[in-house]
Tab-separated table of C-alpha atoms and ligand atoms in Angstrom:
chain	number	residue	atom	x	y	z
A	11	UNK	CA	333.868	139.125	22.299
A	12	UNK	CA	335.056	135.858	21.659
A	13	UNK	CA	332.876	133.421	19.978
A	14	UNK	CA	329.657	133.060	20.270
A	15	UNK	CA	326.234	130.361	20.915
A	16	UNK	CA	323.050	130.492	18.884
A	17	UNK	CA	319.478	129.400	19.116
A	18	UNK	CA	318.019	128.592	15.997
A	19	UNK	CA	314.559	128.087	16.018
A	20	UNK	CA	312.148	127.650	12.799
A	21	UNK	CA	309.120	129.747	12.755
A	22	UNK	CA	306.257	126.896	11.368
A	23	UNK	CA	304.348	127.984	14.861
A	24	UNK	CA	304.709	129.240	17.963
A	25	UNK	CA	307.396	127.720	20.162
A	26	UNK	CA	306.636	124.794	22.537
A	27	UNK	CA	308.302	123.475	26.012
A	28	UNK	CA	310.851	122.361	24.136
A	29	UNK	CA	311.917	125.003	22.026
A	30	UNK	CA	312.190	127.144	25.527
A	31	UNK	CA	314.172	124.540	27.150
A	32	UNK	CA	316.807	124.870	23.898
A	33	UNK	CA	317.053	128.761	23.952
A	34	UNK	CA	317.463	128.446	27.742
A	35	UNK	CA	320.591	125.986	27.439
A	36	UNK	CA	322.024	127.669	24.694
A	37	UNK	CA	321.148	131.228	26.053
A	38	UNK	CA	323.421	129.880	29.058
A	39	UNK	CA	326.074	128.442	27.959
A	40	UNK	CA	326.596	131.279	26.005
A	41	UNK	CA	326.094	134.159	28.397
A	42	UNK	CA	328.194	132.076	31.524
A	43	UNK	CA	331.540	131.780	28.906
A	44	UNK	CA	331.193	135.393	27.812
A	45	UNK	CA	330.301	134.087	24.080
A	46	UNK	CA	327.870	136.485	21.541
A	47	UNK	CA	324.744	135.113	21.261
A	48	UNK	CA	323.098	134.696	17.791
A	49	UNK	CA	319.354	134.309	17.059
A	50	UNK	CA	318.925	132.433	13.681
A	51	UNK	CA	315.826	132.177	12.098
A	52	UNK	CA	315.685	128.631	10.006
A	53	UNK	CA	313.481	129.690	7.667
A	54	UNK	CA	314.628	127.335	5.111
A	55	UNK	CA	311.831	125.943	4.334
A	56	UNK	CA	309.558	129.000	2.766
A	57	UNK	CA	306.485	126.599	2.424
A	58	UNK	CA	306.426	125.325	6.508
A	59	UNK	CA	307.607	128.868	7.387
A	60	UNK	CA	305.370	131.748	8.018
A	61	UNK	CA	307.383	135.257	8.781
A	62	UNK	CA	304.616	136.499	11.147
A	63	UNK	CA	305.710	134.000	13.820
A	64	UNK	CA	308.993	135.820	13.854
A	65	UNK	CA	308.160	138.207	16.213
A	66	UNK	CA	306.004	135.768	18.081
A	67	UNK	CA	309.276	134.097	18.503
A	68	UNK	CA	311.261	136.988	19.668
A	69	UNK	CA	308.442	137.863	22.281
A	70	UNK	CA	308.082	134.728	23.717
A	71	UNK	CA	312.332	134.829	24.096
A	72	UNK	CA	312.273	138.059	25.543
A	73	UNK	CA	309.353	136.684	27.988
A	74	UNK	CA	311.161	133.840	29.196
A	75	UNK	CA	313.857	136.315	29.683
A	76	UNK	CA	316.435	135.394	27.030
A	77	UNK	CA	318.239	138.015	24.955
A	78	UNK	CA	320.351	138.521	21.790
A	79	UNK	CA	323.198	140.696	20.791
A	80	UNK	CA	322.418	139.750	17.311
A	81	UNK	CA	320.210	138.102	14.805
A	82	UNK	CA	316.533	138.289	14.314
A	83	UNK	CA	314.633	141.160	13.015
A	84	UNK	CA	316.732	143.032	14.415
A	85	UNK	CA	319.507	142.512	12.296
A	86	UNK	CA	323.269	142.491	12.984
A	87	UNK	CA	327.004	142.355	11.105
A	88	UNK	CA	326.481	139.432	10.000
A	89	UNK	CA	323.165	140.127	8.087
A	90	UNK	CA	321.116	138.294	7.244
A	91	UNK	CA	320.106	136.143	10.153
A	92	UNK	CA	316.993	134.662	8.032
A	93	UNK	CA	317.749	131.835	6.005
A	94	UNK	CA	315.530	132.172	2.945
A	95	UNK	CA	317.794	135.425	2.671
A	96	UNK	CA	320.435	133.615	2.290
A	97	UNK	CA	320.339	131.210	-0.764
A	98	UNK	CA	323.364	132.819	-2.471
A	99	UNK	CA	325.733	132.077	0.385
A	100	UNK	CA	323.915	128.044	0.392
A	101	UNK	CA	324.605	128.365	-3.442
A	102	UNK	CA	328.625	129.170	-3.394
A	103	UNK	CA	328.760	126.526	-1.040
A	104	UNK	CA	327.115	123.943	-2.977
A	105	UNK	CA	329.016	125.077	-6.435
A	106	UNK	CA	332.600	124.525	-4.338
A	107	UNK	CA	331.078	120.898	-3.387
A	108	UNK	CA	330.146	120.494	-7.334
A	109	UNK	CA	333.257	121.744	-8.087
A	110	UNK	CA	335.416	119.370	-7.016
A	111	UNK	CA	333.118	116.391	-8.172
A	112	UNK	CA	331.896	115.408	-4.772
A	113	UNK	CA	328.420	115.770	-5.608
A	114	UNK	CA	325.751	113.902	-7.754
A	115	UNK	CA	322.317	113.923	-9.200
A	116	UNK	CA	319.610	111.572	-7.479
A	117	UNK	CA	316.577	110.975	-9.196
A	118	UNK	CA	315.214	107.967	-6.990
A	119	UNK	CA	311.794	108.331	-5.853
A	120	UNK	CA	310.627	107.881	-2.128
A	121	UNK	CA	309.356	104.730	-2.758
A	122	UNK	CA	312.794	103.320	-4.286
A	123	UNK	CA	314.563	104.698	-1.620
A	124	UNK	CA	312.781	102.877	1.029
A	125	UNK	CA	312.524	99.485	-1.199
A	126	UNK	CA	316.719	100.161	-1.431
A	127	UNK	CA	317.430	101.220	1.580
A	128	UNK	CA	319.786	99.054	4.127
A	129	UNK	CA	318.093	98.729	7.251
A	130	UNK	CA	319.906	101.308	9.860
A	131	UNK	CA	318.833	104.006	10.681
A	132	UNK	CA	320.454	106.566	12.803
A	133	UNK	CA	318.493	109.301	13.122
A	134	UNK	CA	314.967	108.551	11.593
A	135	UNK	CA	316.569	108.805	7.896
A	136	UNK	CA	317.391	105.671	5.593
A	137	UNK	CA	320.779	104.752	4.559
A	138	UNK	CA	320.591	105.288	0.876
A	139	UNK	CA	322.142	102.538	-1.161
A	140	UNK	CA	323.949	104.353	-3.731
A	141	UNK	CA	321.995	103.742	-6.573
A	142	UNK	CA	322.211	106.861	-8.460
A	143	UNK	CA	325.884	107.131	-7.405
A	144	UNK	CA	327.358	105.733	-11.189
A	145	UNK	CA	325.064	106.980	-13.419
A	146	UNK	CA	326.360	107.770	-16.750
A	147	UNK	CA	326.257	111.235	-18.688
A	148	UNK	CA	323.633	110.236	-20.598
A	149	UNK	CA	321.376	108.155	-18.185
A	150	UNK	CA	321.442	111.691	-16.206
A	151	UNK	CA	320.894	113.585	-19.550
A	152	UNK	CA	317.499	110.778	-20.089
A	153	UNK	CA	316.501	111.116	-16.654
A	154	UNK	CA	317.029	115.448	-16.062
A	155	UNK	CA	314.345	115.360	-19.229
A	156	UNK	CA	311.681	114.058	-17.021
A	157	UNK	CA	312.245	114.477	-13.526
A	158	UNK	CA	314.496	117.532	-11.296
A	159	UNK	CA	316.817	116.000	-8.883
A	160	UNK	CA	317.693	116.085	-5.819
A	161	UNK	CA	322.244	116.475	-5.215
A	162	UNK	CA	323.856	114.099	-2.543
A	163	UNK	CA	327.311	114.160	-1.535
A	164	UNK	CA	329.160	111.323	-1.942
A	165	UNK	CA	330.753	109.948	1.435
A	166	UNK	CA	333.957	108.367	1.862
A	167	UNK	CA	333.772	105.134	3.940
A	168	UNK	CA	335.125	107.178	7.500
A	169	UNK	CA	334.168	107.459	11.006
A	170	UNK	CA	333.581	110.938	12.122
A	171	UNK	CA	334.217	111.343	16.112
A	172	UNK	CA	333.502	113.986	18.290
A	173	UNK	CA	333.025	115.113	22.083
A	174	UNK	CA	329.451	116.334	22.844
A	175	UNK	CA	329.691	119.110	25.782
A	176	UNK	CA	326.751	117.174	27.669
A	177	UNK	CA	326.612	113.088	25.688
A	178	UNK	CA	330.519	113.020	25.706
A	179	UNK	CA	332.268	110.862	22.660
A	180	UNK	CA	329.830	110.156	19.604
A	181	UNK	CA	330.731	108.577	16.681
A	182	UNK	CA	329.438	107.580	13.323
A	183	UNK	CA	330.830	105.597	10.055
A	184	UNK	CA	329.486	108.058	7.262
A	185	UNK	CA	329.057	105.166	4.871
A	186	UNK	CA	327.808	102.475	7.070
A	187	UNK	CA	325.347	104.594	9.392
A	188	UNK	CA	324.551	107.962	7.031
A	189	UNK	CA	325.455	106.979	3.820
A	190	UNK	CA	325.324	109.811	0.816
A	191	UNK	CA	323.421	112.242	2.108
A	192	UNK	CA	320.999	115.399	0.435
A	193	UNK	CA	322.863	118.682	-0.118
A	194	UNK	CA	320.515	120.142	-2.106
A	195	UNK	CA	316.366	118.668	-2.371
A	196	UNK	CA	314.742	118.304	-5.859
A	197	UNK	CA	313.017	120.839	-5.550
A	198	UNK	CA	315.658	123.203	-5.289
A	199	UNK	CA	315.529	124.088	-1.448
A	200	UNK	CA	318.855	123.706	0.217
A	201	UNK	CA	319.141	121.144	2.544
A	202	UNK	CA	319.745	122.073	6.610
A	203	UNK	CA	322.773	120.016	6.464
A	204	UNK	CA	324.499	122.665	4.101
A	205	UNK	CA	322.684	125.845	5.708
A	206	UNK	CA	323.403	124.979	9.091
A	207	UNK	CA	327.006	124.480	7.909
A	208	UNK	CA	327.805	128.018	6.311
A	209	UNK	CA	325.592	129.536	8.632
A	210	UNK	CA	327.171	128.257	12.069
A	211	UNK	CA	330.810	129.327	9.624
A	212	UNK	CA	329.860	132.974	8.223
A	213	UNK	CA	327.916	134.016	11.744
A	214	UNK	CA	331.396	132.615	13.826
A	215	UNK	CA	329.276	130.497	16.197
A	216	UNK	CA	331.585	128.338	18.484
A	217	UNK	CA	329.139	126.379	20.145
A	218	UNK	CA	326.141	124.605	18.932
A	219	UNK	CA	323.496	123.569	21.517
A	220	UNK	CA	320.253	121.884	20.171
A	221	UNK	CA	317.951	119.162	21.172
A	222	UNK	CA	319.473	115.787	21.190
A	223	UNK	CA	317.236	114.868	18.425
A	224	UNK	CA	320.220	116.377	16.119
A	225	UNK	CA	322.645	114.741	17.748
A	226	UNK	CA	322.644	112.001	14.411
A	227	UNK	CA	323.429	114.961	11.931
A	228	UNK	CA	326.150	115.997	13.805
A	229	UNK	CA	328.917	114.028	11.930
A	230	UNK	CA	327.632	114.848	8.722
A	231	UNK	CA	327.957	118.434	9.331
A	232	UNK	CA	331.370	117.766	10.772
A	233	UNK	CA	332.351	116.365	7.520
A	234	UNK	CA	330.580	119.487	5.608
A	235	UNK	CA	332.763	121.909	7.719
A	236	UNK	CA	336.118	119.625	6.858
A	237	UNK	CA	335.082	120.282	3.210
A	238	UNK	CA	333.830	123.571	2.931
A	239	UNK	CA	337.437	124.356	5.088
A	240	UNK	CA	335.202	125.922	8.356
A	241	UNK	CA	336.110	125.515	11.765
A	242	UNK	CA	334.555	123.124	13.621
A	243	UNK	CA	332.032	124.484	16.837
A	244	UNK	CA	331.663	122.860	20.173
A	245	UNK	CA	328.359	120.774	20.264
A	246	UNK	CA	326.251	120.193	23.365
A	247	UNK	CA	322.723	117.984	22.742
A	248	UNK	CA	320.612	118.749	25.126
A	249	UNK	CA	317.913	116.198	26.828
A	250	UNK	CA	314.378	115.981	25.438
A	251	UNK	CA	311.392	116.717	26.450
A	252	UNK	CA	308.596	113.682	26.418
A	253	UNK	CA	305.423	113.324	26.948
A	254	UNK	CA	304.413	110.044	29.436
A	255	UNK	CA	303.959	107.753	26.396
A	256	UNK	CA	307.569	108.435	25.424
A	257	UNK	CA	306.538	110.569	22.487
A	258	UNK	CA	308.388	114.136	21.942
A	259	UNK	CA	306.495	117.560	23.033
A	260	UNK	CA	305.385	118.951	20.044
A	261	UNK	CA	302.129	121.242	18.518
A	262	UNK	CA	299.404	118.522	19.671
A	263	UNK	CA	300.932	119.102	23.552
A	264	UNK	CA	298.337	122.522	24.231
A	265	UNK	CA	299.967	122.477	27.370
A	266	UNK	CA	303.629	123.215	26.426
A	267	UNK	CA	302.385	125.704	23.612
A	268	UNK	CA	303.881	129.453	24.482
A	269	UNK	CA	300.730	131.095	24.334
A	270	UNK	CA	298.967	128.452	27.267
A	271	UNK	CA	302.502	128.875	29.180
A	272	UNK	CA	302.249	132.684	29.457
A	273	UNK	CA	298.480	132.554	30.428
A	274	UNK	CA	298.761	130.057	33.312
A	275	UNK	CA	302.400	130.805	34.357
A	276	UNK	CA	305.075	133.277	34.862
A	277	UNK	CA	308.719	133.555	32.800
A	278	UNK	CA	310.226	133.078	36.293
A	279	UNK	CA	307.607	129.521	36.951
A	280	UNK	CA	308.382	128.289	33.796
A	281	UNK	CA	312.389	128.699	34.024
A	282	UNK	CA	312.769	127.213	37.433
A	283	UNK	CA	310.671	124.378	35.729
A	284	UNK	CA	313.033	124.167	33.638
A	285	UNK	CA	315.859	124.664	35.558
A	286	UNK	CA	315.332	121.670	38.033
A	287	UNK	CA	314.091	119.309	34.971
A	288	UNK	CA	317.574	120.351	33.379
A	289	UNK	CA	319.203	119.213	36.891
A	290	UNK	CA	320.538	122.801	37.365
A	291	UNK	CA	318.566	123.126	40.440
A	292	UNK	CA	316.973	120.628	43.578
A	293	UNK	CA	313.627	122.269	43.430
A	294	UNK	CA	311.725	124.005	41.014
A	295	UNK	CA	311.736	127.358	42.611
A	296	UNK	CA	310.859	130.044	39.874
A	297	UNK	CA	314.121	132.236	39.333
A	298	UNK	CA	315.104	134.300	36.029
A	299	UNK	CA	317.816	133.239	33.170
A	300	UNK	CA	320.016	135.725	34.833
A	301	UNK	CA	320.398	134.065	37.658
A	302	UNK	CA	321.237	130.501	36.290
A	303	UNK	CA	324.422	132.036	34.603
A	304	UNK	CA	326.772	131.865	37.278
A	305	UNK	CA	327.845	128.812	38.278
A	306	UNK	CA	326.219	127.066	34.817
A	307	UNK	CA	328.186	123.757	33.485
A	308	UNK	CA	327.538	121.348	31.524
A	309	UNK	CA	328.561	118.624	34.014
A	310	UNK	CA	325.128	119.212	35.867
A	311	UNK	CA	323.021	119.009	32.982
A	312	UNK	CA	321.568	115.489	33.332
A	313	UNK	CA	321.309	113.100	30.624
A	314	UNK	CA	318.048	110.895	29.003
A	315	UNK	CA	314.846	112.124	28.243
A	316	UNK	CA	312.980	114.518	30.346
A	317	UNK	CA	309.181	113.244	31.031
A	318	UNK	CA	307.109	116.305	31.689
A	319	UNK	CA	304.034	116.296	33.435
A	320	UNK	CA	299.730	116.511	32.911
A	321	UNK	CA	300.018	120.352	32.691
A	322	UNK	CA	302.362	120.629	30.057
A	323	UNK	CA	300.445	117.902	28.130
B	27	LIG	N1	316.020	124.951	13.334
B	27	LIG	C1	316.240	123.443	13.838
B	27	LIG	C2	315.115	123.413	14.996
B	27	LIG	O1	314.082	124.261	15.332
B	27	LIG	C3	317.810	123.718	15.174
B	27	LIG	C4	318.392	123.332	14.341
B	27	LIG	C5	319.795	123.304	14.696
B	27	LIG	O2	320.377	123.632	15.947
B	27	LIG	O3	321.122	122.764	14.300
B	27	LIG	O4	314.999	122.280	15.387
């Protein structure tokens, strides 16, 4: 099969309705185009992730009616599929960027970052003021003695644009709206932005479907793809599921926890609810994911956040 879609959960807890919603739409889009479907485990943050959640995630996906061709604990041609086993790949990309003089060490503390930040925050992140961009070699050597730096990618004054399959045209001015961003944290862990670009490219991912909260990361990822010579996948950012108070569904919403959902509803009821909420069906009639493949189109998927009812809070 040509190309692949993927679902990339972080195993920091049991999935909730929002995760299942993202998995369903990613799977539907891939299957409707005849793409391979990959399950990648984003346990980059080894402290927040627990390997015991991986089989639980797999079991919840299978319960819902979602399968995958490669990835997860089953492996496949692009193994490993667990990010914590892929650090050597991220290191290679990091070395490539560093070798081209595109990275610089940043010693700023959290407090300094906030004090020096520009007011704009495209996705809740502050725009880095560039404080450490022009440190001399002597200054770097001195600061390194007392602190381990994070590493930032120096971004040019350039606008990155792309057309999202669901949201339409989107653009961001890298320098003004994003700023030099971190590709490796001061604790040595590689940043999500770098890892996701390396993984999507090496796994042959041609379509990325994920929560709308990540659309602001996409210009950074597209820029990294350019620098690393990776192809650009297509993107579809999906509506966020929110509580009536406007907050995103999260672990505190016990009714949306996969364990609770499985006690209260059948998989077909949950899929029916999601299909209706997404705009794929006029009413929440129970059905399987497979029944939604034919006729799936991003044109049908609604825009805007989806407010969930009390049953899922
Ligand atoms: N690991 C991210 C999450 O669990 C998804 C990242 C992505 O799909 O690019 O929300």
